[in-house]
Amino acid sequence: DEPWAEIGHLDKAAAGRSVLVRATAEAVYRGSKTKNVAFLKLRQVLSTVQCVLAGSAQMMLFALSLPKESIVVVEGAVALLDEPLSYTTVQEVEIKVRKLYCISRADPKLPISVEDAGRSAAEFAKAEAKGVPLPRVGQETRLDYRVIDVRTPTGQAIFRVQHQVENKFREYLSARDFIGIHTPKLISGSSEGGAAVFKLEYKNGKSACLAQSPQLHKQMAICGGFRRVFEVGHVFRAEDSNTHRHLCEFVGLDAEMEIMRHYFEVCDIVDGLFIEIFRHLNENCKRELEAINRQYPFEPLKYLERTLRLSYEEGIQMLKEAGTEIEPMADLNTEAEKKLGQLVREKYDTEFFILYRYPLAARPFYTMPCYENPAYSNSFDVFLRGEEIISGAQRIHEPKLLAKRAAEHGIGMSSIKSYIDSFSYGTPPHGGFGVGLERVVMLFCGLHNVRLASLFPRDPQRLSP
Ligand code: AMO
């Protein structure tokens, strides 16, 4: 029999059982009514349980000397409680401790406390109103001590949600004949055009770039005959963007597929995939979403069973009618995106939609122009609560046009020659999309900063921990 018990599995049915639990000592209290009793609150992930120490004065003193966040092992019996507890997640039972061991003693002076890092704005306000303000830990300090910061219920919950999004992405696409691939992150030139690229020294006098996306190689996988591919991989952007939604390194969920008739086939995949992700999170991550909601309150995402598709022109029209000044053939700025998100929500009751047929000038060089009107393109962005989470498009698969477009964007032929040449050997029409994983988690969970959804975020100021 496996002697180790998990706190999350302790319930009424476990009463009477002998258990061995390894967990974090979140807090120790001296009994207030009875003198010879101490209580130890143990934590694993999102679950906490009360342990009672009675009988041995030596064990009680030892418990009371344990610094918070130490790792302990308790051996004891699960006992039914007369009244449910409110300060632990396991409420119906407690553990009557027979033996207590300390496996790893935490520094008694922790740089930040888990409790402080996990407080909500409402808690701070309430304490302040009472005249006993609570210590505030700034975001940068929290990120400096990320291994403590992510022990909060919110921290644990966010990365479980992230894991589910990633898993669903793989699962949904695998079930539709996509195969997972891995493209190089060390590449010879920029993959998205533009200057936002990390350059580094390679071997033999060559210089290299960190891939800004798997764009070129995921398309080359289509040239390689794979028909439908996806990748979950790191993406590097050297943009000097100090905003709530830009990271210098993030996780890209990318897909690329043959198109049989129309690039809306790519939108259909995005549509089905995300409806499935949202359904899954709402049904299977209730505990995680509740934990996040306690610290950062948010409303459940409003979305339709079939995702709203709005043309860029319709979007512009809505913005104009609402009095927003807008350049019709330029890309939307952050403010306009937010505003459009709000207008769409009011009109269509959804916070998730696809905006398609962008002006060609606003898109990367590899984007297929619209056949009927080449000032536009076969492309789309997807918005969640007024912010972009996905870009996608049909790609140019005709090498001469591709080379011409690259030149127009000022992209040197030398670094992308093998990419352009790939389209000369027989390539089906194709398209795809790229998702920012941290953005999806941030926006679905109503978080105010993408750094909260990145385990060890990298931004222009931060390269550590
Ligand atoms: P794009 O550059 O729009 O498109 O990136 C795709 C998605 O990645 C996320 N994202 C970011 N997330 C965090 N920090 C950043 N600095 C950042 N930049 C982008 C966004 C965005 O929608 N090759 C194309 C995709 C394609 O057409 O297949 C591309 O990279 O969620």
mmCIF file with all atom_site columns, N, CA and C and ligand atoms in Angstrom, residues 192 212-215 218 237 239 245-248 250 254-256 363-364 366 381-382 388-393 395 432-439 450, ligand 1:
data_model
loop_
_atom_site.group_PDB
_atom_site.id
_atom_site.type_symbol
_atom_site.label_atom_id
_atom_site.label_alt_id
_atom_site.label_comp_id
_atom_site.label_asym_id
_atom_site.label_entity_id
_atom_site.label_seq_id
_atom_site.pdbx_PDB_ins_code
_atom_site.Cartn_x
_atom_site.Cartn_y
_atom_site.Cartn_z
_atom_site.occupancy
_atom_site.B_iso_or_equiv
_atom_site.pdbx_formal_charge
_atom_site.auth_seq_id
_atom_site.auth_comp_id
_atom_site.auth_asym_id
_atom_site.auth_atom_id
_atom_site.pdbx_PDB_model_num
ATOM   1   N N   . GLU A 1 192 ? 9.990  37.373 -39.022 1.00 0.00 ? 192 GLU A N   1
ATOM   2   C CA  . GLU A 1 192 ? 8.778  38.184 -39.146 1.00 0.00 ? 192 GLU A CA  1
ATOM   3   C C   . GLU A 1 192 ? 9.057  39.516 -39.835 1.00 0.00 ? 192 GLU A C   1
ATOM   4   N N   . GLN A 1 212 ? 11.783 34.689 -34.134 1.00 0.00 ? 212 GLN A N   1
ATOM   5   C CA  . GLN A 1 212 ? 10.670 35.553 -33.686 1.00 0.00 ? 212 GLN A CA  1
ATOM   6   C C   . GLN A 1 212 ? 9.358  34.813 -33.812 1.00 0.00 ? 212 GLN A C   1
ATOM   7   N N   . SER A 1 213 ? 9.388  33.671 -34.470 1.00 0.00 ? 213 SER A N   1
ATOM   8   C CA  . SER A 1 213 ? 8.216  32.813 -34.646 1.00 0.00 ? 213 SER A CA  1
ATOM   9   C C   . SER A 1 213 ? 8.695  31.612 -35.458 1.00 0.00 ? 213 SER A C   1
ATOM   10  N N   . PRO A 1 214 ? 7.920  30.541 -35.484 1.00 0.00 ? 214 PRO A N   1
ATOM   11  C CA  . PRO A 1 214 ? 8.318  29.403 -36.334 1.00 0.00 ? 214 PRO A CA  1
ATOM   12  C C   . PRO A 1 214 ? 7.827  29.584 -37.770 1.00 0.00 ? 214 PRO A C   1
ATOM   13  N N   . GLN A 1 215 ? 7.449  30.810 -38.108 1.00 0.00 ? 215 GLN A N   1
ATOM   14  C CA  . GLN A 1 215 ? 6.776  31.086 -39.375 1.00 0.00 ? 215 GLN A CA  1
ATOM   15  C C   . GLN A 1 215 ? 7.416  30.405 -40.583 1.00 0.00 ? 215 GLN A C   1
ATOM   16  N N   . LYS A 1 218 ? 7.595  26.472 -40.267 1.00 0.00 ? 218 LYS A N   1
ATOM   17  C CA  . LYS A 1 218 ? 6.314  25.737 -40.271 1.00 0.00 ? 218 LYS A CA  1
ATOM   18  C C   . LYS A 1 218 ? 5.757  25.713 -41.691 1.00 0.00 ? 218 LYS A C   1
ATOM   19  N N   . ARG A 1 237 ? 11.197 37.903 -28.972 1.00 0.00 ? 237 ARG A N   1
ATOM   20  C CA  . ARG A 1 237 ? 10.965 39.218 -29.573 1.00 0.00 ? 237 ARG A CA  1
ATOM   21  C C   . ARG A 1 237 ? 11.812 40.249 -28.827 1.00 0.00 ? 237 ARG A C   1
ATOM   22  N N   . GLU A 1 239 ? 11.548 43.387 -29.031 1.00 0.00 ? 239 GLU A N   1
ATOM   23  C CA  . GLU A 1 239 ? 10.852 44.681 -28.960 1.00 0.00 ? 239 GLU A CA  1
ATOM   24  C C   . GLU A 1 239 ? 11.099 45.346 -27.620 1.00 0.00 ? 239 GLU A C   1
ATOM   25  N N   . ARG A 1 245 ? 1.369  43.649 -21.853 1.00 0.00 ? 245 ARG A N   1
ATOM   26  C CA  . ARG A 1 245 ? 1.103  42.447 -22.641 1.00 0.00 ? 245 ARG A CA  1
ATOM   27  C C   . ARG A 1 245 ? 2.261  41.983 -23.528 1.00 0.00 ? 245 ARG A C   1
ATOM   28  N N   . HIS A 1 246 ? 3.420  42.615 -23.408 1.00 0.00 ? 246 HIS A N   1
ATOM   29  C CA  . HIS A 1 246 ? 4.562  42.197 -24.217 1.00 0.00 ? 246 HIS A CA  1
ATOM   30  C C   . HIS A 1 246 ? 5.640  41.528 -23.380 1.00 0.00 ? 246 HIS A C   1
ATOM   31  N N   . LEU A 1 247 ? 6.107  40.405 -23.878 1.00 0.00 ? 247 LEU A N   1
ATOM   32  C CA  . LEU A 1 247 ? 7.240  39.718 -23.267 1.00 0.00 ? 247 LEU A CA  1
ATOM   33  C C   . LEU A 1 247 ? 8.337  39.611 -24.324 1.00 0.00 ? 247 LEU A C   1
ATOM   34  N N   . CYS A 1 248 ? 9.579  39.453 -23.882 1.00 0.00 ? 248 CYS A N   1
ATOM   35  C CA  . CYS A 1 248 ? 10.668 39.255 -24.857 1.00 0.00 ? 248 CYS A CA  1
ATOM   36  C C   . CYS A 1 248 ? 10.787 37.782 -25.233 1.00 0.00 ? 248 CYS A C   1
ATOM   37  N N   . PHE A 1 250 ? 8.134  34.355 -25.205 1.00 0.00 ? 250 PHE A N   1
ATOM   38  C CA  . PHE A 1 250 ? 6.833  33.793 -24.827 1.00 0.00 ? 250 PHE A CA  1
ATOM   39  C C   . PHE A 1 250 ? 6.647  32.438 -25.490 1.00 0.00 ? 250 PHE A C   1
ATOM   40  N N   . ASP A 1 254 ? 1.534  27.398 -32.488 1.00 0.00 ? 254 ASP A N   1
ATOM   41  C CA  . ASP A 1 254 ? 1.460  27.686 -33.920 1.00 0.00 ? 254 ASP A CA  1
ATOM   42  C C   . ASP A 1 254 ? 0.861  26.522 -34.687 1.00 0.00 ? 254 ASP A C   1
ATOM   43  N N   . ALA A 1 255 ? 0.190  26.830 -35.776 1.00 0.00 ? 255 ALA A N   1
ATOM   44  C CA  . ALA A 1 255 ? -0.326 25.768 -36.654 1.00 0.00 ? 255 ALA A CA  1
ATOM   45  C C   . ALA A 1 255 ? -0.180 26.223 -38.097 1.00 0.00 ? 255 ALA A C   1
ATOM   46  N N   . GLU A 1 256 ? -0.055 25.265 -38.966 1.00 0.00 ? 256 GLU A N   1
ATOM   47  C CA  . GLU A 1 256 ? 0.020  25.550 -40.402 1.00 0.00 ? 256 GLU A CA  1
ATOM   48  C C   . GLU A 1 256 ? -0.665 24.394 -41.123 1.00 0.00 ? 256 GLU A C   1
ATOM   49  N N   . ARG A 1 363 ? 0.247  43.868 -42.808 1.00 0.00 ? 363 ARG A N   1
ATOM   50  C CA  . ARG A 1 363 ? 0.602  42.469 -42.515 1.00 0.00 ? 363 ARG A CA  1
ATOM   51  C C   . ARG A 1 363 ? 2.019  42.125 -42.970 1.00 0.00 ? 363 ARG A C   1
ATOM   52  N N   . PRO A 1 364 ? 2.599  41.041 -42.421 1.00 0.00 ? 364 PRO A N   1
ATOM   53  C CA  . PRO A 1 364 ? 3.951  40.646 -42.810 1.00 0.00 ? 364 PRO A CA  1
ATOM   54  C C   . PRO A 1 364 ? 4.044  40.245 -44.291 1.00 0.00 ? 364 PRO A C   1
ATOM   55  N N   . TYR A 1 366 ? 4.836  37.711 -45.981 1.00 0.00 ? 366 TYR A N   1
ATOM   56  C CA  . TYR A 1 366 ? 4.435  36.380 -46.483 1.00 0.00 ? 366 TYR A CA  1
ATOM   57  C C   . TYR A 1 366 ? 2.914  36.232 -46.623 1.00 0.00 ? 366 TYR A C   1
ATOM   58  N N   . ASP A 1 381 ? -6.984 38.476 -37.386 1.00 0.00 ? 381 ASP A N   1
ATOM   59  C CA  . ASP A 1 381 ? -6.530 38.492 -35.987 1.00 0.00 ? 381 ASP A CA  1
ATOM   60  C C   . ASP A 1 381 ? -7.702 38.036 -35.141 1.00 0.00 ? 381 ASP A C   1
ATOM   61  N N   . VAL A 1 382 ? -7.400 37.513 -33.973 1.00 0.00 ? 382 VAL A N   1
ATOM   62  C CA  . VAL A 1 382 ? -8.470 37.077 -33.072 1.00 0.00 ? 382 VAL A CA  1
ATOM   63  C C   . VAL A 1 382 ? -8.339 37.849 -31.764 1.00 0.00 ? 382 VAL A C   1
ATOM   64  N N   . GLU A 1 388 ? -5.477 41.368 -28.775 1.00 0.00 ? 388 GLU A N   1
ATOM   65  C CA  . GLU A 1 388 ? -5.129 40.348 -29.761 1.00 0.00 ? 388 GLU A CA  1
ATOM   66  C C   . GLU A 1 388 ? -4.485 39.131 -29.098 1.00 0.00 ? 388 GLU A C   1
ATOM   67  N N   . ILE A 1 389 ? -4.982 37.943 -29.445 1.00 0.00 ? 389 ILE A N   1
ATOM   68  C CA  . ILE A 1 389 ? -4.320 36.723 -28.953 1.00 0.00 ? 389 ILE A CA  1
ATOM   69  C C   . ILE A 1 389 ? -3.780 35.872 -30.103 1.00 0.00 ? 389 ILE A C   1
ATOM   70  N N   . ILE A 1 390 ? -4.286 36.108 -31.325 1.00 0.00 ? 390 ILE A N   1
ATOM   71  C CA  . ILE A 1 390 ? -3.885 35.278 -32.466 1.00 0.00 ? 390 ILE A CA  1
ATOM   72  C C   . ILE A 1 390 ? -3.741 36.150 -33.714 1.00 0.00 ? 390 ILE A C   1
ATOM   73  N N   . SER A 1 391 ? -2.736 35.800 -34.533 1.00 0.00 ? 391 SER A N   1
ATOM   74  C CA  . SER A 1 391 ? -2.644 36.326 -35.897 1.00 0.00 ? 391 SER A CA  1
ATOM   75  C C   . SER A 1 391 ? -2.622 35.132 -36.824 1.00 0.00 ? 391 SER A C   1
ATOM   76  N N   . GLY A 1 392 ? -3.251 35.278 -37.985 1.00 0.00 ? 392 GLY A N   1
ATOM   77  C CA  . GLY A 1 392 ? -3.218 34.172 -38.934 1.00 0.00 ? 392 GLY A CA  1
ATOM   78  C C   . GLY A 1 392 ? -3.452 34.662 -40.338 1.00 0.00 ? 392 GLY A C   1
ATOM   79  N N   . ALA A 1 393 ? -3.193 33.787 -41.308 1.00 0.00 ? 393 ALA A N   1
ATOM   80  C CA  . ALA A 1 393 ? -3.359 34.189 -42.707 1.00 0.00 ? 393 ALA A CA  1
ATOM   81  C C   . ALA A 1 393 ? -3.134 33.026 -43.651 1.00 0.00 ? 393 ALA A C   1
ATOM   82  N N   . ARG A 1 395 ? -0.841 32.085 -46.846 1.00 0.00 ? 395 ARG A N   1
ATOM   83  C CA  . ARG A 1 395 ? 0.505  32.538 -47.203 1.00 0.00 ? 395 ARG A CA  1
ATOM   84  C C   . ARG A 1 395 ? 0.683  32.546 -48.724 1.00 0.00 ? 395 ARG A C   1
ATOM   85  N N   . GLY A 1 432 ? -2.098 29.478 -41.835 1.00 0.00 ? 432 GLY A N   1
ATOM   86  C CA  . GLY A 1 432 ? -1.939 29.039 -40.447 1.00 0.00 ? 432 GLY A CA  1
ATOM   87  C C   . GLY A 1 432 ? -2.126 30.201 -39.500 1.00 0.00 ? 432 GLY A C   1
ATOM   88  N N   . PHE A 1 433 ? -1.779 29.929 -38.257 1.00 0.00 ? 433 PHE A N   1
ATOM   89  C CA  . PHE A 1 433 ? -1.968 30.968 -37.235 1.00 0.00 ? 433 PHE A CA  1
ATOM   90  C C   . PHE A 1 433 ? -1.000 30.758 -36.085 1.00 0.00 ? 433 PHE A C   1
ATOM   91  N N   . GLY A 1 434 ? -0.785 31.828 -35.320 1.00 0.00 ? 434 GLY A N   1
ATOM   92  C CA  . GLY A 1 434 ? 0.077  31.777 -34.141 1.00 0.00 ? 434 GLY A CA  1
ATOM   93  C C   . GLY A 1 434 ? -0.640 32.397 -32.958 1.00 0.00 ? 434 GLY A C   1
ATOM   94  N N   . VAL A 1 435 ? -0.592 31.688 -31.836 1.00 0.00 ? 435 VAL A N   1
ATOM   95  C CA  . VAL A 1 435 ? -1.283 32.119 -30.606 1.00 0.00 ? 435 VAL A CA  1
ATOM   96  C C   . VAL A 1 435 ? -0.233 32.426 -29.543 1.00 0.00 ? 435 VAL A C   1
ATOM   97  N N   . GLY A 1 436 ? -0.432 33.467 -28.773 1.00 0.00 ? 436 GLY A N   1
ATOM   98  C CA  . GLY A 1 436 ? 0.438  33.711 -27.620 1.00 0.00 ? 436 GLY A CA  1
ATOM   99  C C   . GLY A 1 436 ? -0.190 33.060 -26.389 1.00 0.00 ? 436 GLY A C   1
ATOM   100 N N   . LEU A 1 437 ? 0.462  31.993 -25.890 1.00 0.00 ? 437 LEU A N   1
ATOM   101 C CA  . LEU A 1 437 ? -0.127 31.222 -24.777 1.00 0.00 ? 437 LEU A CA  1
ATOM   102 C C   . LEU A 1 437 ? -0.361 32.094 -23.540 1.00 0.00 ? 437 LEU A C   1
ATOM   103 N N   . GLU A 1 438 ? 0.625  32.900 -23.174 1.00 0.00 ? 438 GLU A N   1
ATOM   104 C CA  . GLU A 1 438 ? 0.487  33.713 -21.954 1.00 0.00 ? 438 GLU A CA  1
ATOM   105 C C   . GLU A 1 438 ? -0.660 34.717 -22.098 1.00 0.00 ? 438 GLU A C   1
ATOM   106 N N   . ARG A 1 439 ? -0.830 35.234 -23.323 1.00 0.00 ? 439 ARG A N   1
ATOM   107 C CA  . ARG A 1 439 ? -1.933 36.191 -23.532 1.00 0.00 ? 439 ARG A CA  1
ATOM   108 C C   . ARG A 1 439 ? -3.292 35.529 -23.380 1.00 0.00 ? 439 ARG A C   1
ATOM   109 N N   . VAL A 1 450 ? 0.554  40.278 -18.357 1.00 0.00 ? 450 VAL A N   1
ATOM   110 C CA  . VAL A 1 450 ? 0.965  39.010 -18.968 1.00 0.00 ? 450 VAL A CA  1
ATOM   111 C C   . VAL A 1 450 ? 2.068  38.325 -18.149 1.00 0.00 ? 450 VAL A C   1
HETATM 112 P P1  . AMO B 2 .   ? 2.241  37.717 -34.267 1.00 0.00 ? 1   AMO B P1  1
HETATM 113 O O1  . AMO B 2 .   ? 3.518  38.457 -34.335 1.00 0.00 ? 1   AMO B O1  1
HETATM 114 O O2  . AMO B 2 .   ? 0.991  38.522 -34.304 1.00 0.00 ? 1   AMO B O2  1
HETATM 115 O O3  . AMO B 2 .   ? 2.119  36.680 -35.483 1.00 0.00 ? 1   AMO B O3  1
HETATM 116 O O4  . AMO B 2 .   ? 2.252  36.814 -32.985 1.00 0.00 ? 1   AMO B O4  1
HETATM 117 C C1  . AMO B 2 .   ? 1.243  35.864 -32.757 1.00 0.00 ? 1   AMO B C1  1
HETATM 118 C C2  . AMO B 2 .   ? 0.674  36.003 -31.344 1.00 0.00 ? 1   AMO B C2  1
HETATM 119 O O5  . AMO B 2 .   ? 1.709  35.939 -30.390 1.00 0.00 ? 1   AMO B O5  1
HETATM 120 C C3  . AMO B 2 .   ? 1.426  36.778 -29.291 1.00 0.00 ? 1   AMO B C3  1
HETATM 121 N N1  . AMO B 2 .   ? 2.493  37.765 -29.125 1.00 0.00 ? 1   AMO B N1  1
HETATM 122 C C4  . AMO B 2 .   ? 3.064  38.096 -27.949 1.00 0.00 ? 1   AMO B C4  1
HETATM 123 N N2  . AMO B 2 .   ? 2.844  37.653 -26.696 1.00 0.00 ? 1   AMO B N2  1
HETATM 124 C C5  . AMO B 2 .   ? 3.603  38.164 -25.697 1.00 0.00 ? 1   AMO B C5  1
HETATM 125 N N3  . AMO B 2 .   ? 4.579  39.073 -25.905 1.00 0.00 ? 1   AMO B N3  1
HETATM 126 C C6  . AMO B 2 .   ? 4.850  39.544 -27.148 1.00 0.00 ? 1   AMO B C6  1
HETATM 127 N N4  . AMO B 2 .   ? 5.833  40.419 -27.326 1.00 0.00 ? 1   AMO B N4  1
HETATM 128 C C7  . AMO B 2 .   ? 4.064  39.050 -28.241 1.00 0.00 ? 1   AMO B C7  1
HETATM 129 N N5  . AMO B 2 .   ? 4.054  39.274 -29.574 1.00 0.00 ? 1   AMO B N5  1
HETATM 130 C C8  . AMO B 2 .   ? 3.105  38.491 -30.082 1.00 0.00 ? 1   AMO B C8  1
HETATM 131 C C9  . AMO B 2 .   ? 0.093  37.428 -29.570 1.00 0.00 ? 1   AMO B C9  1
HETATM 132 C C10 . AMO B 2 .   ? 0.002  37.334 -31.069 1.00 0.00 ? 1   AMO B C10 1
HETATM 133 O O6  . AMO B 2 .   ? -1.304 37.350 -31.529 1.00 0.00 ? 1   AMO B O6  1
HETATM 134 N N6  . AMO B 2 .   ? 3.878  34.320 -37.596 1.00 0.00 ? 1   AMO B N6  1
HETATM 135 C C11 . AMO B 2 .   ? 2.713  35.026 -37.122 1.00 0.00 ? 1   AMO B C11 1
HETATM 136 C C12 . AMO B 2 .   ? 1.574  34.087 -36.829 1.00 0.00 ? 1   AMO B C12 1
HETATM 137 C C13 . AMO B 2 .   ? 1.001  33.408 -38.055 1.00 0.00 ? 1   AMO B C13 1
HETATM 138 O O7  . AMO B 2 .   ? 0.586  34.134 -38.994 1.00 0.00 ? 1   AMO B O7  1
HETATM 139 O O8  . AMO B 2 .   ? 0.966  32.174 -38.083 1.00 0.00 ? 1   AMO B O8  1
HETATM 140 C C14 . AMO B 2 .   ? 3.080  35.809 -35.863 1.00 0.00 ? 1   AMO B C14 1
HETATM 141 O O9  . AMO B 2 .   ? 4.090  35.581 -35.236 1.00 0.00 ? 1   AMO B O9  1
HETATM 142 O O10 . AMO B 2 .   ? -0.902 36.656 -28.931 1.00 0.00 ? 1   AMO B O10 1
#
